[in-house]
């Protein structure tokens, strides 16, 4: 299927590895000119090499989503150096695990600033150009915790869910401008973050990480973790011309994990 986005420009946040890297590569394979950002310059270089291997043009920007001055300046640099962005993929790292109590207000501020305010702010910087051109895709990657809260990930559960309400509101506000806004929810995808969470759970419970992973996979109807490429392909579709009538929705890419309708 021709997704109809060859020649478009995309910005993928937190593209230094895992889901962000896979998303950048998937868009590049469709002929998209890809801008990538991350705070880890070395990881960003590795992603740039993979994107460049597809033959697509790639531009790298180093900034930390937890530092407002950096992402504001970074997003403006994208506009001045590359031009208007047609596809924005709001992807962020996850906060530290833990229960819903006992965190300092500074920890809560840090999680909200890096995972929510940065996303809203970068979108505000790039959105006017999309509206002027009459075409745009704003895709925000969250977590299955926004539908079914995940044990010991209270910071993520609480902060990411605000992005669902924001994206739904945004979708209504810009629908007649040719801009769509959607949420994508990953289940358990085989990334370094998932491995870290499995290891942390194993340590808390005094068990082997392999045992924890096996139990986790057994709880998924498909019986396995998803691959970053499978997740990225879903996002590439939402970014496409073929998905022009899909907006204000939440797409689960979870192998059937989330039990609710």
PDB file of C-alpha atoms in Angstrom:
ATOM      1  CA  UNK A   1       0.000   0.000   0.000  1.00  0.00           C
ATOM      2  CA  UNK A   2       1.279   3.449  -0.913  1.00  0.00           C
ATOM      3  CA  UNK A   3       0.862   5.551   2.227  1.00  0.00           C
ATOM      4  CA  UNK A   4       1.016   8.751   0.200  1.00  0.00           C
ATOM      5  CA  UNK A   5       3.516  10.586   2.422  1.00  0.00           C
ATOM      6  CA  UNK A   6       6.662  10.543   0.301  1.00  0.00           C
ATOM      7  CA  UNK A   7       8.207  14.008   0.415  1.00  0.00           C
ATOM      8  CA  UNK A   8       6.556  14.960   3.714  1.00  0.00           C
ATOM      9  CA  UNK A   9       8.645  16.096   6.673  1.00  0.00           C
ATOM     10  CA  UNK A  10       8.420  14.453  10.108  1.00  0.00           C
ATOM     11  CA  UNK A  11       9.806  15.109  13.576  1.00  0.00           C
ATOM     12  CA  UNK A  12      10.148  12.126  15.906  1.00  0.00           C
ATOM     13  CA  UNK A  13      10.883  12.910  19.551  1.00  0.00           C
ATOM     14  CA  UNK A  14      13.080  10.695  21.747  1.00  0.00           C
ATOM     15  CA  UNK A  15      14.311   8.876  18.662  1.00  0.00           C
ATOM     16  CA  UNK A  16      17.592   7.655  20.120  1.00  0.00           C
ATOM     17  CA  UNK A  17      16.443   4.065  20.448  1.00  0.00           C
ATOM     18  CA  UNK A  18      13.581   1.657  20.960  1.00  0.00           C
ATOM     19  CA  UNK A  19      10.233   2.890  19.693  1.00  0.00           C
ATOM     20  CA  UNK A  20      11.477   6.280  18.528  1.00  0.00           C
ATOM     21  CA  UNK A  21      14.200   4.790  16.352  1.00  0.00           C
ATOM     22  CA  UNK A  22      11.802   2.262  14.818  1.00  0.00           C
ATOM     23  CA  UNK A  23       9.254   5.007  14.066  1.00  0.00           C
ATOM     24  CA  UNK A  24      11.870   7.164  12.375  1.00  0.00           C
ATOM     25  CA  UNK A  25      12.992   4.246  10.198  1.00  0.00           C
ATOM     26  CA  UNK A  26       9.418   3.274   9.285  1.00  0.00           C
ATOM     27  CA  UNK A  27       8.637   6.819   8.126  1.00  0.00           C
ATOM     28  CA  UNK A  28      11.907   7.040   6.232  1.00  0.00           C
ATOM     29  CA  UNK A  29      11.052   3.874   4.313  1.00  0.00           C
ATOM     30  CA  UNK A  30       7.932   5.686   3.087  1.00  0.00           C
ATOM     31  CA  UNK A  31      10.037   8.476   1.598  1.00  0.00           C
ATOM     32  CA  UNK A  32       9.577  10.923   4.474  1.00  0.00           C
ATOM     33  CA  UNK A  33      12.313  13.443   5.294  1.00  0.00           C
ATOM     34  CA  UNK A  34      12.919  12.722   8.977  1.00  0.00           C
ATOM     35  CA  UNK A  35      14.015  14.992  11.814  1.00  0.00           C
ATOM     36  CA  UNK A  36      14.985  13.190  14.995  1.00  0.00           C
ATOM     37  CA  UNK A  37      15.644  14.485  18.494  1.00  0.00           C
ATOM     38  CA  UNK A  38      17.051  12.988  21.670  1.00  0.00           C
ATOM     39  CA  UNK A  39      19.181  14.064  24.608  1.00  0.00           C
ATOM     40  CA  UNK A  40      21.725  11.283  23.949  1.00  0.00           C
ATOM     41  CA  UNK A  41      23.889  12.405  21.040  1.00  0.00           C
ATOM     42  CA  UNK A  42      25.489   8.986  20.563  1.00  0.00           C
ATOM     43  CA  UNK A  43      22.142   7.190  20.430  1.00  0.00           C
ATOM     44  CA  UNK A  44      20.830   9.835  18.046  1.00  0.00           C
ATOM     45  CA  UNK A  45      23.776   9.227  15.729  1.00  0.00           C
ATOM     46  CA  UNK A  46      22.973   5.496  15.663  1.00  0.00           C
ATOM     47  CA  UNK A  47      19.382   6.232  14.683  1.00  0.00           C
ATOM     48  CA  UNK A  48      20.499   8.721  12.048  1.00  0.00           C
ATOM     49  CA  UNK A  49      22.686   6.030  10.494  1.00  0.00           C
ATOM     50  CA  UNK A  50      19.733   3.634  10.327  1.00  0.00           C
ATOM     51  CA  UNK A  51      17.446   6.256   8.818  1.00  0.00           C
ATOM     52  CA  UNK A  52      20.124   7.286   6.350  1.00  0.00           C
ATOM     53  CA  UNK A  53      20.460   3.669   5.302  1.00  0.00           C
ATOM     54  CA  UNK A  54      16.967   3.849   3.806  1.00  0.00           C
ATOM     55  CA  UNK A  55      18.052   6.621   1.472  1.00  0.00           C
ATOM     56  CA  UNK A  56      15.904   9.230   3.217  1.00  0.00           C
ATOM     57  CA  UNK A  57      17.179  12.617   4.343  1.00  0.00           C
ATOM     58  CA  UNK A  58      17.695  12.852   8.098  1.00  0.00           C
ATOM     59  CA  UNK A  59      18.358  15.787  10.431  1.00  0.00           C
ATOM     60  CA  UNK A  60      19.441  15.355  14.064  1.00  0.00           C
ATOM     61  CA  UNK A  61      18.700  17.704  16.961  1.00  0.00           C
ATOM     62  CA  UNK A  62      20.027  17.189  20.471  1.00  0.00           C
ATOM     63  CA  UNK A  63      17.780  18.400  23.260  1.00  0.00           C
ATOM     64  CA  UNK A  64      16.368  17.268  26.598  1.00  0.00           C
ATOM     65  CA  UNK A  65      12.572  17.201  26.880  1.00  0.00           C
ATOM     66  CA  UNK A  66      12.958  17.911  30.586  1.00  0.00           C
ATOM     67  CA  UNK A  67      14.570  21.304  29.927  1.00  0.00           C
ATOM     68  CA  UNK A  68      12.120  23.811  28.476  1.00  0.00           C
ATOM     69  CA  UNK A  69      14.748  26.141  27.040  1.00  0.00           C
ATOM     70  CA  UNK A  70      16.224  23.242  25.071  1.00  0.00           C
ATOM     71  CA  UNK A  71      13.043  21.910  23.482  1.00  0.00           C
ATOM     72  CA  UNK A  72      11.687  25.376  22.713  1.00  0.00           C
ATOM     73  CA  UNK A  73      14.918  26.332  21.000  1.00  0.00           C
ATOM     74  CA  UNK A  74      15.143  22.927  19.360  1.00  0.00           C
ATOM     75  CA  UNK A  75      11.669  23.021  17.838  1.00  0.00           C
ATOM     76  CA  UNK A  76      12.298  26.516  16.500  1.00  0.00           C
ATOM     77  CA  UNK A  77      15.605  25.313  15.040  1.00  0.00           C
ATOM     78  CA  UNK A  78      13.768  22.543  13.198  1.00  0.00           C
ATOM     79  CA  UNK A  79      11.526  25.136  11.558  1.00  0.00           C
ATOM     80  CA  UNK A  80      14.367  27.466  10.628  1.00  0.00           C
ATOM     81  CA  UNK A  81      16.798  24.799   9.411  1.00  0.00           C
ATOM     82  CA  UNK A  82      14.468  22.259   7.789  1.00  0.00           C
ATOM     83  CA  UNK A  83      11.150  23.959   7.211  1.00  0.00           C
ATOM     84  CA  UNK A  84       7.578  23.104   8.150  1.00  0.00           C
ATOM     85  CA  UNK A  85       6.860  19.769   9.785  1.00  0.00           C
ATOM     86  CA  UNK A  86       3.920  17.749   8.441  1.00  0.00           C
ATOM     87  CA  UNK A  87       4.093  14.777  10.818  1.00  0.00           C
ATOM     88  CA  UNK A  88       4.872  15.157  14.515  1.00  0.00           C
ATOM     89  CA  UNK A  89       5.391  12.010  16.559  1.00  0.00           C
ATOM     90  CA  UNK A  90       5.299  12.873  20.247  1.00  0.00           C
ATOM     91  CA  UNK A  91       7.320  10.102  21.844  1.00  0.00           C
ATOM     92  CA  UNK A  92       8.884  10.472  25.293  1.00  0.00           C
ATOM     93  CA  UNK A  93      10.832   8.357  27.717  1.00  0.00           C
ATOM     94  CA  UNK A  94       9.150   6.967  30.810  1.00  0.00           C
ATOM     95  CA  UNK A  95       9.584   8.138  34.411  1.00  0.00           C
ATOM     96  CA  UNK A  96      10.952   6.084  37.259  1.00  0.00           C
ATOM     97  CA  UNK A  97       8.794   3.211  38.528  1.00  0.00           C
ATOM     98  CA  UNK A  98       7.116   3.416  41.906  1.00  0.00           C
ATOM     99  CA  UNK A  99       3.781   3.562  43.767  1.00  0.00           C
ATOM    100  CA  UNK A 100       1.334   6.461  43.783  1.00  0.00           C
ATOM    101  CA  UNK A 101       2.659   7.837  47.078  1.00  0.00           C
ATOM    102  CA  UNK A 102       5.940   8.991  48.539  1.00  0.00           C
ATOM    103  CA  UNK A 103       7.319  10.985  45.592  1.00  0.00           C
ATOM    104  CA  UNK A 104       8.482  14.543  46.126  1.00  0.00           C
ATOM    105  CA  UNK A 105       6.723  17.360  44.308  1.00  0.00           C
ATOM    106  CA  UNK A 106       9.965  17.847  42.368  1.00  0.00           C
ATOM    107  CA  UNK A 107       9.682  14.311  40.966  1.00  0.00           C
ATOM    108  CA  UNK A 108       6.059  14.927  39.938  1.00  0.00           C
ATOM    109  CA  UNK A 109       7.042  18.222  38.290  1.00  0.00           C
ATOM    110  CA  UNK A 110       9.891  16.529  36.438  1.00  0.00           C
ATOM    111  CA  UNK A 111       7.614  13.820  35.043  1.00  0.00           C
ATOM    112  CA  UNK A 112       4.896  16.269  33.997  1.00  0.00           C
ATOM    113  CA  UNK A 113       7.325  18.738  32.443  1.00  0.00           C
ATOM    114  CA  UNK A 114       9.194  16.178  30.348  1.00  0.00           C
ATOM    115  CA  UNK A 115       6.253  13.992  29.324  1.00  0.00           C
ATOM    116  CA  UNK A 116       3.369  16.453  28.995  1.00  0.00           C
ATOM    117  CA  UNK A 117       4.384  20.107  28.844  1.00  0.00           C
ATOM    118  CA  UNK A 118       7.137  19.404  26.319  1.00  0.00           C
ATOM    119  CA  UNK A 119       4.685  17.568  24.057  1.00  0.00           C
ATOM    120  CA  UNK A 120       2.068  20.313  24.248  1.00  0.00           C
ATOM    121  CA  UNK A 121       4.661  23.041  23.781  1.00  0.00           C
ATOM    122  CA  UNK A 122       6.400  21.492  20.776  1.00  0.00           C
ATOM    123  CA  UNK A 123       3.030  20.841  19.166  1.00  0.00           C
ATOM    124  CA  UNK A 124       2.083  24.495  19.657  1.00  0.00           C
ATOM    125  CA  UNK A 125       5.273  25.575  17.872  1.00  0.00           C
ATOM    126  CA  UNK A 126       4.799  23.272  14.872  1.00  0.00           C
ATOM    127  CA  UNK A 127       1.006  23.279  14.522  1.00  0.00           C
ATOM    128  CA  UNK A 128       0.513  26.709  12.870  1.00  0.00           C
ATOM    129  CA  UNK A 129       2.407  25.589   9.775  1.00  0.00           C
ATOM    130  CA  UNK A 130       0.293  22.448   9.472  1.00  0.00           C
ATOM    131  CA  UNK A 131      -2.896  24.478   9.665  1.00  0.00           C
ATOM    132  CA  UNK A 132      -1.660  26.960   7.069  1.00  0.00           C
ATOM    133  CA  UNK A 133      -0.783  24.131   4.657  1.00  0.00           C
ATOM    134  CA  UNK A 134      -4.064  22.325   5.335  1.00  0.00           C
ATOM    135  CA  UNK A 135      -2.389  19.022   6.199  1.00  0.00           C
ATOM    136  CA  UNK A 136      -0.846  17.557   9.324  1.00  0.00           C
ATOM    137  CA  UNK A 137      -0.535  14.543  11.570  1.00  0.00           C
ATOM    138  CA  UNK A 138       0.021  14.744  15.330  1.00  0.00           C
ATOM    139  CA  UNK A 139       0.584  11.302  16.805  1.00  0.00           C
ATOM    140  CA  UNK A 140       1.256  10.902  20.510  1.00  0.00           C
ATOM    141  CA  UNK A 141       2.682   7.694  21.926  1.00  0.00           C
ATOM    142  CA  UNK A 142       1.640   6.994  25.509  1.00  0.00           C
ATOM    143  CA  UNK A 143       1.315   3.721  27.449  1.00  0.00           C
ATOM    144  CA  UNK A 144      -1.235   1.000  28.095  1.00  0.00           C
ATOM    145  CA  UNK A 145      -1.397   2.523  31.584  1.00  0.00           C
ATOM    146  CA  UNK A 146      -3.694   5.277  30.263  1.00  0.00           C
ATOM    147  CA  UNK A 147      -6.382   2.610  29.774  1.00  0.00           C
ATOM    148  CA  UNK A 148      -5.500   0.059  32.426  1.00  0.00           C
ATOM    149  CA  UNK A 149      -3.099   1.481  35.049  1.00  0.00           C
ATOM    150  CA  UNK A 150       0.091  -0.535  35.409  1.00  0.00           C
ATOM    151  CA  UNK A 151       1.237  -1.613  38.861  1.00  0.00           C
ATOM    152  CA  UNK A 152       4.240   0.312  40.204  1.00  0.00           C
ATOM    153  CA  UNK A 153       4.138   2.844  37.341  1.00  0.00           C
ATOM    154  CA  UNK A 154       2.015   5.511  39.028  1.00  0.00           C
ATOM    155  CA  UNK A 155       3.981   8.466  37.688  1.00  0.00           C
ATOM    156  CA  UNK A 156       3.492   7.245  34.133  1.00  0.00           C
ATOM    157  CA  UNK A 157      -0.165   6.309  34.649  1.00  0.00           C
ATOM    158  CA  UNK A 158      -1.036   9.685  36.142  1.00  0.00           C
ATOM    159  CA  UNK A 159       0.854  11.989  33.779  1.00  0.00           C
ATOM    160  CA  UNK A 160       0.365  10.273  30.425  1.00  0.00           C
ATOM    161  CA  UNK A 161      -3.417  10.121  30.768  1.00  0.00           C
ATOM    162  CA  UNK A 162      -3.551  13.914  30.566  1.00  0.00           C
ATOM    163  CA  UNK A 163      -2.207  13.610  27.014  1.00  0.00           C
ATOM    164  CA  UNK A 164      -5.261  11.564  26.047  1.00  0.00           C
ATOM    165  CA  UNK A 165      -7.626  14.368  27.034  1.00  0.00           C
ATOM    166  CA  UNK A 166      -5.394  16.955  25.374  1.00  0.00           C
ATOM    167  CA  UNK A 167      -5.134  15.013  22.098  1.00  0.00           C
ATOM    168  CA  UNK A 168      -8.887  14.415  21.935  1.00  0.00           C
ATOM    169  CA  UNK A 169      -9.527  18.113  22.469  1.00  0.00           C
ATOM    170  CA  UNK A 170      -6.906  19.061  19.899  1.00  0.00           C
ATOM    171  CA  UNK A 171      -8.413  16.715  17.308  1.00  0.00           C
ATOM    172  CA  UNK A 172     -11.714  18.589  17.466  1.00  0.00           C
ATOM    173  CA  UNK A 173     -10.028  21.988  17.350  1.00  0.00           C
ATOM    174  CA  UNK A 174      -8.010  21.350  14.178  1.00  0.00           C
ATOM    175  CA  UNK A 175     -10.085  18.775  12.272  1.00  0.00           C
ATOM    176  CA  UNK A 176     -11.335  21.269   9.673  1.00  0.00           C
ATOM    177  CA  UNK A 177      -7.773  22.395   9.017  1.00  0.00           C
ATOM    178  CA  UNK A 178      -6.830  18.992   7.605  1.00  0.00           C
ATOM    179  CA  UNK A 179      -4.864  18.076  10.716  1.00  0.00           C
ATOM    180  CA  UNK A 180      -5.471  14.862  12.649  1.00  0.00           C
ATOM    181  CA  UNK A 181      -4.478  14.089  16.228  1.00  0.00           C
ATOM    182  CA  UNK A 182      -4.372  10.560  17.602  1.00  0.00           C
ATOM    183  CA  UNK A 183      -3.042   8.611  20.564  1.00  0.00           C
ATOM    184  CA  UNK A 184      -1.191   5.321  20.158  1.00  0.00           C
ATOM    185  CA  UNK A 185      -0.932   2.942  23.095  1.00  0.00           C
ATOM    186  CA  UNK A 186       1.858   0.368  23.168  1.00  0.00           C
ATOM    187  CA  UNK A 187       1.439  -2.838  25.076  1.00  0.00           C
ATOM    188  CA  UNK A 188       4.578  -4.733  25.989  1.00  0.00           C
ATOM    189  CA  UNK A 189       7.003  -4.024  23.199  1.00  0.00           C
ATOM    190  CA  UNK A 190      10.500  -5.536  23.286  1.00  0.00           C
ATOM    191  CA  UNK A 191      12.569  -2.445  24.081  1.00  0.00           C
ATOM    192  CA  UNK A 192      15.255  -1.561  26.616  1.00  0.00           C
ATOM    193  CA  UNK A 193      12.558   0.121  28.725  1.00  0.00           C
ATOM    194  CA  UNK A 194      10.519  -3.092  28.922  1.00  0.00           C
ATOM    195  CA  UNK A 195      13.630  -5.075  29.807  1.00  0.00           C
ATOM    196  CA  UNK A 196      14.428  -2.559  32.546  1.00  0.00           C
ATOM    197  CA  UNK A 197      10.918  -2.816  34.016  1.00  0.00           C
ATOM    198  CA  UNK A 198      11.022  -6.621  33.941  1.00  0.00           C
ATOM    199  CA  UNK A 199      14.403  -6.569  35.696  1.00  0.00           C
ATOM    200  CA  UNK A 200      13.176  -4.072  38.290  1.00  0.00           C
ATOM    201  CA  UNK A 201      10.159  -6.252  39.058  1.00  0.00           C
ATOM    202  CA  UNK A 202      12.355  -9.326  39.324  1.00  0.00           C
ATOM    203  CA  UNK A 203      14.641  -7.534  41.778  1.00  0.00           C
ATOM    204  CA  UNK A 204      11.714  -6.351  43.930  1.00  0.00           C
ATOM    205  CA  UNK A 205      10.294  -9.856  44.093  1.00  0.00           C
ATOM    206  CA  UNK A 206      13.580 -11.731  44.399  1.00  0.00           C
ATOM    207  CA  UNK A 207      13.087 -13.660  41.166  1.00  0.00           C
ATOM    208  CA  UNK A 208      14.860 -14.163  37.863  1.00  0.00           C
ATOM    209  CA  UNK A 209      14.220 -11.610  35.133  1.00  0.00           C
ATOM    210  CA  UNK A 210      13.614 -14.399  32.613  1.00  0.00           C
ATOM    211  CA  UNK A 211      10.839 -15.813  34.782  1.00  0.00           C
ATOM    212  CA  UNK A 212       9.166 -12.421  35.040  1.00  0.00           C
ATOM    213  CA  UNK A 213       9.353 -11.957  31.266  1.00  0.00           C
ATOM    214  CA  UNK A 214       7.921 -15.418  30.616  1.00  0.00           C
ATOM    215  CA  UNK A 215       4.972 -14.699  32.911  1.00  0.00           C
ATOM    216  CA  UNK A 216       4.447 -11.334  31.240  1.00  0.00           C
ATOM    217  CA  UNK A 217       4.439 -12.888  27.780  1.00  0.00           C
ATOM    218  CA  UNK A 218       2.018 -15.577  28.931  1.00  0.00           C
ATOM    219  CA  UNK A 219      -0.469 -12.843  29.934  1.00  0.00           C
ATOM    220  CA  UNK A 220      -0.590 -11.547  26.352  1.00  0.00           C
ATOM    221  CA  UNK A 221      -3.076 -13.314  24.068  1.00  0.00           C
ATOM    222  CA  UNK A 222      -0.457 -13.455  21.305  1.00  0.00           C
ATOM    223  CA  UNK A 223       1.990 -15.006  23.752  1.00  0.00           C
ATOM    224  CA  UNK A 224       4.890 -12.674  23.011  1.00  0.00           C
ATOM    225  CA  UNK A 225       6.144  -9.124  23.224  1.00  0.00           C
ATOM    226  CA  UNK A 226       5.600  -6.952  20.177  1.00  0.00           C
ATOM    227  CA  UNK A 227       8.507  -5.693  18.120  1.00  0.00           C
ATOM    228  CA  UNK A 228       9.354  -2.004  17.757  1.00  0.00           C
ATOM    229  CA  UNK A 229       8.831  -2.364  13.997  1.00  0.00           C
ATOM    230  CA  UNK A 230       5.254  -3.601  14.504  1.00  0.00           C
ATOM    231  CA  UNK A 231       4.499  -0.580  16.656  1.00  0.00           C
ATOM    232  CA  UNK A 232       6.188   1.781  14.200  1.00  0.00           C
ATOM    233  CA  UNK A 233       4.168   0.435  11.272  1.00  0.00           C
ATOM    234  CA  UNK A 234       0.934   1.344  13.066  1.00  0.00           C
ATOM    235  CA  UNK A 235       2.185   4.884  13.586  1.00  0.00           C
ATOM    236  CA  UNK A 236       3.285   5.148   9.955  1.00  0.00           C
ATOM    237  CA  UNK A 237      -0.246   4.238   8.905  1.00  0.00           C
ATOM    238  CA  UNK A 238      -1.791   6.918  11.138  1.00  0.00           C
ATOM    239  CA  UNK A 239       0.672   9.392   9.616  1.00  0.00           C
ATOM    240  CA  UNK A 240      -0.429   8.472   6.120  1.00  0.00           C
ATOM    241  CA  UNK A 241      -2.822   9.883   3.590  1.00  0.00           C
ATOM    242  CA  UNK A 242      -4.770   6.632   3.903  1.00  0.00           C
ATOM    243  CA  UNK A 243      -5.672   7.543   7.519  1.00  0.00           C
ATOM    244  CA  UNK A 244      -7.107  10.951   6.643  1.00  0.00           C
ATOM    245  CA  UNK A 245     -10.481  10.268   8.300  1.00  0.00           C
ATOM    246  CA  UNK A 246      -9.058   8.914  11.556  1.00  0.00           C
ATOM    247  CA  UNK A 247      -8.749  11.513  14.296  1.00  0.00           C
ATOM    248  CA  UNK A 248      -9.425  11.849  18.003  1.00  0.00           C
ATOM    249  CA  UNK A 249      -8.942   8.143  18.545  1.00  0.00           C
ATOM    250  CA  UNK A 250      -6.755   5.883  20.684  1.00  0.00           C
ATOM    251  CA  UNK A 251      -5.146   2.978  18.875  1.00  0.00           C
ATOM    252  CA  UNK A 252      -3.938  -0.011  20.882  1.00  0.00           C
ATOM    253  CA  UNK A 253      -0.917  -1.901  19.614  1.00  0.00           C
ATOM    254  CA  UNK A 254      -0.789  -4.492  22.365  1.00  0.00           C
ATOM    255  CA  UNK A 255      -1.269  -8.021  21.042  1.00  0.00           C
ATOM    256  CA  UNK A 256      -4.631  -8.109  22.857  1.00  0.00           C
ATOM    257  CA  UNK A 257      -3.052  -7.403  26.271  1.00  0.00           C
ATOM    258  CA  UNK A 258      -5.443  -4.726  27.570  1.00  0.00           C
ATOM    259  CA  UNK A 259      -8.496  -6.614  28.867  1.00  0.00           C
ATOM    260  CA  UNK A 260     -11.053  -3.806  28.674  1.00  0.00           C
ATOM    261  CA  UNK A 261     -13.260  -2.952  25.694  1.00  0.00           C
TER     262      UNK A 261
END
